[in-house]
Short mmCIF file of C-alpha atoms in Angstrom, two decimals:
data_model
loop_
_atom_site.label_atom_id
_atom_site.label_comp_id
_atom_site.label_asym_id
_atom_site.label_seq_id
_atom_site.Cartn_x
_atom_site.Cartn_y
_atom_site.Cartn_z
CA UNK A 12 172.74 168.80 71.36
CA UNK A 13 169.30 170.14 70.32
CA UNK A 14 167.37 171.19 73.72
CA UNK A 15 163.65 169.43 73.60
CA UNK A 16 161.25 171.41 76.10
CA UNK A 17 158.19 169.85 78.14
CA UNK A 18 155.39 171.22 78.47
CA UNK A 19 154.16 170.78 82.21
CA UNK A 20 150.43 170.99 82.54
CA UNK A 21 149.18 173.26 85.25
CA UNK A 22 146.83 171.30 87.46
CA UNK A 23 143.53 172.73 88.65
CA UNK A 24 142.92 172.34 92.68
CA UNK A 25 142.40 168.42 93.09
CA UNK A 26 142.93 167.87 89.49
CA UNK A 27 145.03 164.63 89.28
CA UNK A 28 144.94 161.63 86.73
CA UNK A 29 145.12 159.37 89.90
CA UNK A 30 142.48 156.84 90.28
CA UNK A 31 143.11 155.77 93.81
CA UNK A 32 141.41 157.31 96.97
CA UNK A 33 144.27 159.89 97.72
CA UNK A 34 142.19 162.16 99.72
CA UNK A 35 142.00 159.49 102.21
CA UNK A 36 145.22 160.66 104.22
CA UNK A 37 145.15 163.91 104.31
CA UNK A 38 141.41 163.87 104.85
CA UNK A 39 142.61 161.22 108.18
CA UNK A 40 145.35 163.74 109.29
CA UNK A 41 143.51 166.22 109.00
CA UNK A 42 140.59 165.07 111.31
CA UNK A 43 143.42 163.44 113.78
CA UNK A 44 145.52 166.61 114.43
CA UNK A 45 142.03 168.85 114.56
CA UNK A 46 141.05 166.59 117.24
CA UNK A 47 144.01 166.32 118.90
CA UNK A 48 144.86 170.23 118.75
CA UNK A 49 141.12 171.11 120.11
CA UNK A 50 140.98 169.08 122.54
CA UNK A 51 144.49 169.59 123.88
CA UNK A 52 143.53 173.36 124.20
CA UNK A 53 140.06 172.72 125.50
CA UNK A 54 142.00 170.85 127.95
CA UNK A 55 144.74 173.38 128.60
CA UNK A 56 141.95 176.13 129.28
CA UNK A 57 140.07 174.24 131.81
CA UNK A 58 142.83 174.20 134.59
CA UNK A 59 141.26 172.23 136.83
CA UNK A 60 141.17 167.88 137.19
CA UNK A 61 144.81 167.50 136.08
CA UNK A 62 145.65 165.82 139.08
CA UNK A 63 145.02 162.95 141.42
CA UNK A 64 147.57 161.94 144.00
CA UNK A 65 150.52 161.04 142.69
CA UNK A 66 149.47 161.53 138.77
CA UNK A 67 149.75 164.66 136.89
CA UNK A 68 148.36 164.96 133.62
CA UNK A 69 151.40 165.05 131.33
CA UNK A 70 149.61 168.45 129.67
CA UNK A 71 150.28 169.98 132.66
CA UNK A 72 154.10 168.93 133.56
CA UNK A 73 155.48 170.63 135.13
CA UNK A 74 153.34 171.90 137.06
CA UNK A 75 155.22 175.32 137.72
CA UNK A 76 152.24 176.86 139.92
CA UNK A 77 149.22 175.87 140.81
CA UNK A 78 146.86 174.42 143.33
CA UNK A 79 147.51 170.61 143.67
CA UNK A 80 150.39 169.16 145.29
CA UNK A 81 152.31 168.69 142.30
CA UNK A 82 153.18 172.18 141.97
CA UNK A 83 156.80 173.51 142.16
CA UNK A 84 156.58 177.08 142.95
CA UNK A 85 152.97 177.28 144.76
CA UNK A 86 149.51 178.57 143.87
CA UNK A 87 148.60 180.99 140.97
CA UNK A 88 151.49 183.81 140.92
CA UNK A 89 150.15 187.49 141.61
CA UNK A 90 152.03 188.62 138.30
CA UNK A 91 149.63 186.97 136.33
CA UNK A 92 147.21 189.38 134.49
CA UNK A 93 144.35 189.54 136.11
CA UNK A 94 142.04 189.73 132.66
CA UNK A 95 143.84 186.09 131.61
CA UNK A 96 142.15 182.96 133.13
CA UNK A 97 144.94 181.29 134.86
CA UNK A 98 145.92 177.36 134.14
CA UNK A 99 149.32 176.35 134.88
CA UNK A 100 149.02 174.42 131.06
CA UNK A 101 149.54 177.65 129.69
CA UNK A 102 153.35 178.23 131.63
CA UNK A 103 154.76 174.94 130.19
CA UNK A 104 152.62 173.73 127.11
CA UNK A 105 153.97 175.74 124.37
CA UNK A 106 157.12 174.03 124.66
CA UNK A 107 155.89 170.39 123.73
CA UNK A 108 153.55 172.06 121.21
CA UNK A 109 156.26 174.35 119.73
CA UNK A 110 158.38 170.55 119.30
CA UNK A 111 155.48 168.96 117.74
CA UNK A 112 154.32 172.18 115.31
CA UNK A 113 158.15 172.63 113.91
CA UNK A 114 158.83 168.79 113.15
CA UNK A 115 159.92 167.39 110.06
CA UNK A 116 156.55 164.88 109.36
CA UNK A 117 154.20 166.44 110.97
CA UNK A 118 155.35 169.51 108.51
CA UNK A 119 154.42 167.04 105.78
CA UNK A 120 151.61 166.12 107.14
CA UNK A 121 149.58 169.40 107.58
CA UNK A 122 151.21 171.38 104.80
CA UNK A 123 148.71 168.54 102.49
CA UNK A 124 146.36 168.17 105.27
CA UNK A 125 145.31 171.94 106.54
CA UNK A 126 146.76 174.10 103.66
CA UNK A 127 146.77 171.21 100.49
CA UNK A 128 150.51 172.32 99.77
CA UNK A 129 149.59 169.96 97.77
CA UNK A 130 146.82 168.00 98.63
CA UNK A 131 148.70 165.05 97.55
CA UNK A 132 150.99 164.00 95.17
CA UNK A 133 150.42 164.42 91.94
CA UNK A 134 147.11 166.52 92.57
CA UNK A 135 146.17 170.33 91.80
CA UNK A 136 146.96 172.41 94.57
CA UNK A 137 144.72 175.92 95.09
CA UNK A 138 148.08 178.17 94.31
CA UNK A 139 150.98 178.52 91.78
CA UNK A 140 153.75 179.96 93.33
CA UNK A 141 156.38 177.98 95.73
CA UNK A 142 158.13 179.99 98.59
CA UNK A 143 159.37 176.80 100.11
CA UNK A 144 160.56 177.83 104.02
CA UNK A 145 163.34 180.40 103.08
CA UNK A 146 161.05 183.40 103.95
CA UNK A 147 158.76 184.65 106.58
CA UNK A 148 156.41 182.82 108.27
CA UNK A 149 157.63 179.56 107.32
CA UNK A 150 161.25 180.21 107.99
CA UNK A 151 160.74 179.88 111.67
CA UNK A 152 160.23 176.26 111.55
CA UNK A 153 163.92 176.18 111.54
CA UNK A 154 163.69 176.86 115.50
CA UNK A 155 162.85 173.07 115.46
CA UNK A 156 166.56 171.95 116.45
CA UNK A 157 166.02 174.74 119.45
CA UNK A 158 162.63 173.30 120.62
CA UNK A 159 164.61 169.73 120.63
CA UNK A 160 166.39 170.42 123.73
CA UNK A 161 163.49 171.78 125.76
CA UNK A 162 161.96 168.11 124.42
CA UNK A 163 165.09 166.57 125.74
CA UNK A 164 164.75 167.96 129.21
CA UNK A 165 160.48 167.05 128.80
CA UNK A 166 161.23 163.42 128.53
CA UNK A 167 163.43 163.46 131.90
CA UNK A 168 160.17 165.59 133.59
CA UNK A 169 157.77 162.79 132.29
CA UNK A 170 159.67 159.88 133.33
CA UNK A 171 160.29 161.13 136.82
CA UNK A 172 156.12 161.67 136.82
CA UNK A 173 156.17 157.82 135.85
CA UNK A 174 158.80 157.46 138.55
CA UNK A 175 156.10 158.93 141.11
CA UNK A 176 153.38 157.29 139.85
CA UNK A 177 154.45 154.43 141.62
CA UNK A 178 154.41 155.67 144.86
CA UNK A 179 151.11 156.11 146.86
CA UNK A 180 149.95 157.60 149.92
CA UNK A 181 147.97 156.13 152.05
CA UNK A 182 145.16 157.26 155.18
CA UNK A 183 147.52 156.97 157.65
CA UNK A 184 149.99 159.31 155.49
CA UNK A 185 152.95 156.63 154.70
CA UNK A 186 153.88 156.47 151.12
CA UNK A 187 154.55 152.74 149.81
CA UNK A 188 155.38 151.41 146.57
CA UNK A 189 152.54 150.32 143.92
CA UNK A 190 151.11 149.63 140.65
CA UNK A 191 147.73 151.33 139.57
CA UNK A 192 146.59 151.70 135.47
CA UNK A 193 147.58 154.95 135.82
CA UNK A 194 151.11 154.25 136.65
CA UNK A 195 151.35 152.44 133.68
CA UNK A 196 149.17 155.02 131.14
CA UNK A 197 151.96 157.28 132.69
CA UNK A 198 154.49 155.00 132.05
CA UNK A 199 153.83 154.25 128.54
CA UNK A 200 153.75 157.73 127.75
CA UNK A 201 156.93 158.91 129.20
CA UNK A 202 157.96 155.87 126.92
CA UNK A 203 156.67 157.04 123.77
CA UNK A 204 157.19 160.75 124.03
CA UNK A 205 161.08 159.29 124.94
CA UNK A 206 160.57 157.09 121.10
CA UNK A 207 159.21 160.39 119.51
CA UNK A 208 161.96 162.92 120.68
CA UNK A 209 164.43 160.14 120.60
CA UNK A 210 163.66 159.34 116.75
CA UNK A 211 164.01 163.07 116.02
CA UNK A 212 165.62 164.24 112.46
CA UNK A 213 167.21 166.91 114.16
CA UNK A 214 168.75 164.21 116.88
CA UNK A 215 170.04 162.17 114.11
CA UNK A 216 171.65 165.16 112.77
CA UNK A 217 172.91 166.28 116.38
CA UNK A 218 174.68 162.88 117.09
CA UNK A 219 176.36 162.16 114.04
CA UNK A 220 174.93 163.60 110.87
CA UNK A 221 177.51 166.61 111.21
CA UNK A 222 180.54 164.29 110.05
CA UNK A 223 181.30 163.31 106.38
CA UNK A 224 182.94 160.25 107.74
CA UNK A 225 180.97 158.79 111.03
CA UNK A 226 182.57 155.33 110.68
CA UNK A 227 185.72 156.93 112.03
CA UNK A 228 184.17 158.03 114.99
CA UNK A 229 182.57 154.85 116.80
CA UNK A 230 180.79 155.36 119.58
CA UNK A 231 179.07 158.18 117.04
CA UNK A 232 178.16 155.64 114.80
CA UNK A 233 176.35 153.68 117.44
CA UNK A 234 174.44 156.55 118.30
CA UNK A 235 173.75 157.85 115.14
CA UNK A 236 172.45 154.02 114.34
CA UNK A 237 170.27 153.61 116.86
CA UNK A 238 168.62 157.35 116.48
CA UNK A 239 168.08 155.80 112.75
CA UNK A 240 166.36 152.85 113.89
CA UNK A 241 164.39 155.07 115.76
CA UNK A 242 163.59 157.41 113.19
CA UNK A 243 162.65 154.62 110.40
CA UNK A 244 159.35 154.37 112.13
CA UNK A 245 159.07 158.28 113.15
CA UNK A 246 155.92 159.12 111.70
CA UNK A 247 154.08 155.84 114.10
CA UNK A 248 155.45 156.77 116.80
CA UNK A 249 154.48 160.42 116.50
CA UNK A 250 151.21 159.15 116.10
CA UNK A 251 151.17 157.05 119.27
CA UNK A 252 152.64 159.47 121.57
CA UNK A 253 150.54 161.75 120.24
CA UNK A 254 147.08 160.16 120.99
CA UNK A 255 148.49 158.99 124.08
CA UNK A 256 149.15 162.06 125.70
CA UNK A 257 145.85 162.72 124.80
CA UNK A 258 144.44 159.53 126.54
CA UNK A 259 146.69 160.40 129.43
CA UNK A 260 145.10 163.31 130.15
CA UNK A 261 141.43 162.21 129.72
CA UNK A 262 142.51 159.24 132.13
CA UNK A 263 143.70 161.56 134.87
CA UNK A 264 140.92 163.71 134.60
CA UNK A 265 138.09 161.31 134.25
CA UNK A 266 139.45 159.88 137.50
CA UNK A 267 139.83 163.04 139.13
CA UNK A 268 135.76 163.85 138.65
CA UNK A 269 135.21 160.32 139.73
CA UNK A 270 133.68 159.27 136.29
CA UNK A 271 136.73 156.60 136.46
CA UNK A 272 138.19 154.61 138.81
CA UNK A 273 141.72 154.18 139.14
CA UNK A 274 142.36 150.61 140.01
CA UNK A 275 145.46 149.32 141.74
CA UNK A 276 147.39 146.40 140.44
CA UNK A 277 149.65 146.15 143.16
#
C-alpha cells in the first residue's frame, strides 16, 4: 500500500482558522482562579477574623492552633519561626490546595488558561515541543490520588463545622440548638466540597475502575455509578465549591469585623 504523508502546518501563538470567540474561556478561567488563588492567600496571611462563635472559616479548618476557641491544640506553638508571621491557615491549607492544584480539570483548565498549553483547541500555542507529565515538574501531579484521602478526611472536618454551626451560646453560657445564615453558608459548603471530592476521577478509579469486569462485583458497581453521576458534572461543581469557600470565608470574616450581621433564622 503506497504510504501518503500530511503535511501538518505549524501554528504561530494564537494562530487558528477558528472564527468563534475561543479566548473567551480561558480568558474566564483565567481571571476566576487568579481571583480565587489571591484572595485565598491574602486571606490565609491575614490570620485574624476567621472566627465568630461557633463558625470557623472553612480556610482555616482545622484550626490546629490558634487564638479563638476553635482551636485544637491552643495558641501559636513556640516552634514556630519567629521570622514567619504566624496564621494557623498556613498548618492546614496546603492540603485542600494541594487537592485542588493536582486535579484532573482544573489541570485542563490552567494548562490553556495560565501557560496556553494550548490556548485552545485548534490554536497556536507559544512552544513546539510536548513533555506531557512523564517528567519533572509535571510528574508530581500524579500525587493527586494521595492528596484524595487528606480530601476525604476534609469533608468529615467541614461537615462536623456545619454540625456546630448549629449550636449557639448564649449570655447566660447554655448552648441551644439554632439556625443562623451562617449555618447554612457552612452547610452548603461542607455540601459542595463533599460533591467536589465525591465526583473525583481518582474516586471513580478507587471504587471500581480497578476491575475489568465491575458488573460482577455489585455493590462496586453501585458505587462506581454513583461516583459517575457525580463526576458527569465535575467541572460545575468544582466551580461552585470553589467560589463558595471563598464566600464562606468573606461571610465569616465580614461578620467577625461587624461589617455584617449574622442573622438567626431560628
Amino acid at each position: 500500500m503506497e504510504r501518503v504523508q500530511i503535511a501538518i502546518p505549524v501554528r504561530g501563538f494564537g494562530e487558528t482558522s477558528r472564527r468563534d470567540a475561543w479566548w473567551v474561556q480561558p480568558a474566564a478561567v483565567f481571571a476566576g482562579l487568579a481571583a480565587a488563588v489571591v484572595y485565598m492567600t491574602w486571606a490565609a496571611i491575614q490570620g485574624e477574623h476567621y472566627a465568630l462563635g461557633n463558625y470557623l472559616s472553612p480556610l482555616y479548618s482545622p484550626e490546629l492552633f490558634g487564638d479563638s476557641s476553635h482551636s485544637v491544640f491552643g495558641p501559636q506553638p513556640g516552634w514556630w519561626p519567629a521570622w514567619l508571621p504566624f496564621s494557623p491557615a498556613f498548618l492546614i491549607l496546603w492540603a485542600p490546595a494541594g487537592f485542588r492544584v493536582t486535579c484532573y480539570y482544573y489541570r485542563g483548565a490552567y494548562y490553556k488558561a495560565f501557560w496556553a498549553d494550548p490556548p485552545s483547541c485548534a490554536v497556536g500555542e507559544p512552544r513546539n515541543t510536548f513533555r506531557g507529565e512523564n517528567s519533572f515538574p509535571l510528574i508530581v501531579q500524579n500525587v493527586h490520588r494521595y492528596f484524595l484521602y487528606l480530601a476525604l478526611g476534609f469533608v468529615v472536618i467541614l461537615t462536623y463545622d456545619a454540625w456546630a454551626a448549629l449550636w449557639f451560646e448564649d449570655a447566660a453560657g447554655e448552648v441551644t440548638f439554632g439556625i443562623g445564615v451562617g449555618s447554612l453558608v457552612l452547610a452548603l459548603n461542607a455540601v459542595l466540597l463533599g460533591g467536589y471530592t465525591f465526583s473525583c476521577h481518582s474516586l471513580r478509579h478507587l471504587v471500581g475502575g480497578r476491575h475489568d469486569c465491575i458488573s460482577e462485583r455489585p455493590l462496586q458497581k453501585r458505587a462506581y455509578d454513583c461516583v459517575s453521576c457525580l463526576n458527569r458534572r465535575h467541572m460545575l461543581i468544582a466551580w461552585l465549591s470553589l467560589a463558595w469557600v471563598v464566600f464562606a470565608d468573606v461571610y465569616v470574616r465580614l461578620c467577625s469585623m461587624g461589617v455584617w450581621t449574622d442573622f438567626r433564622i431560628l
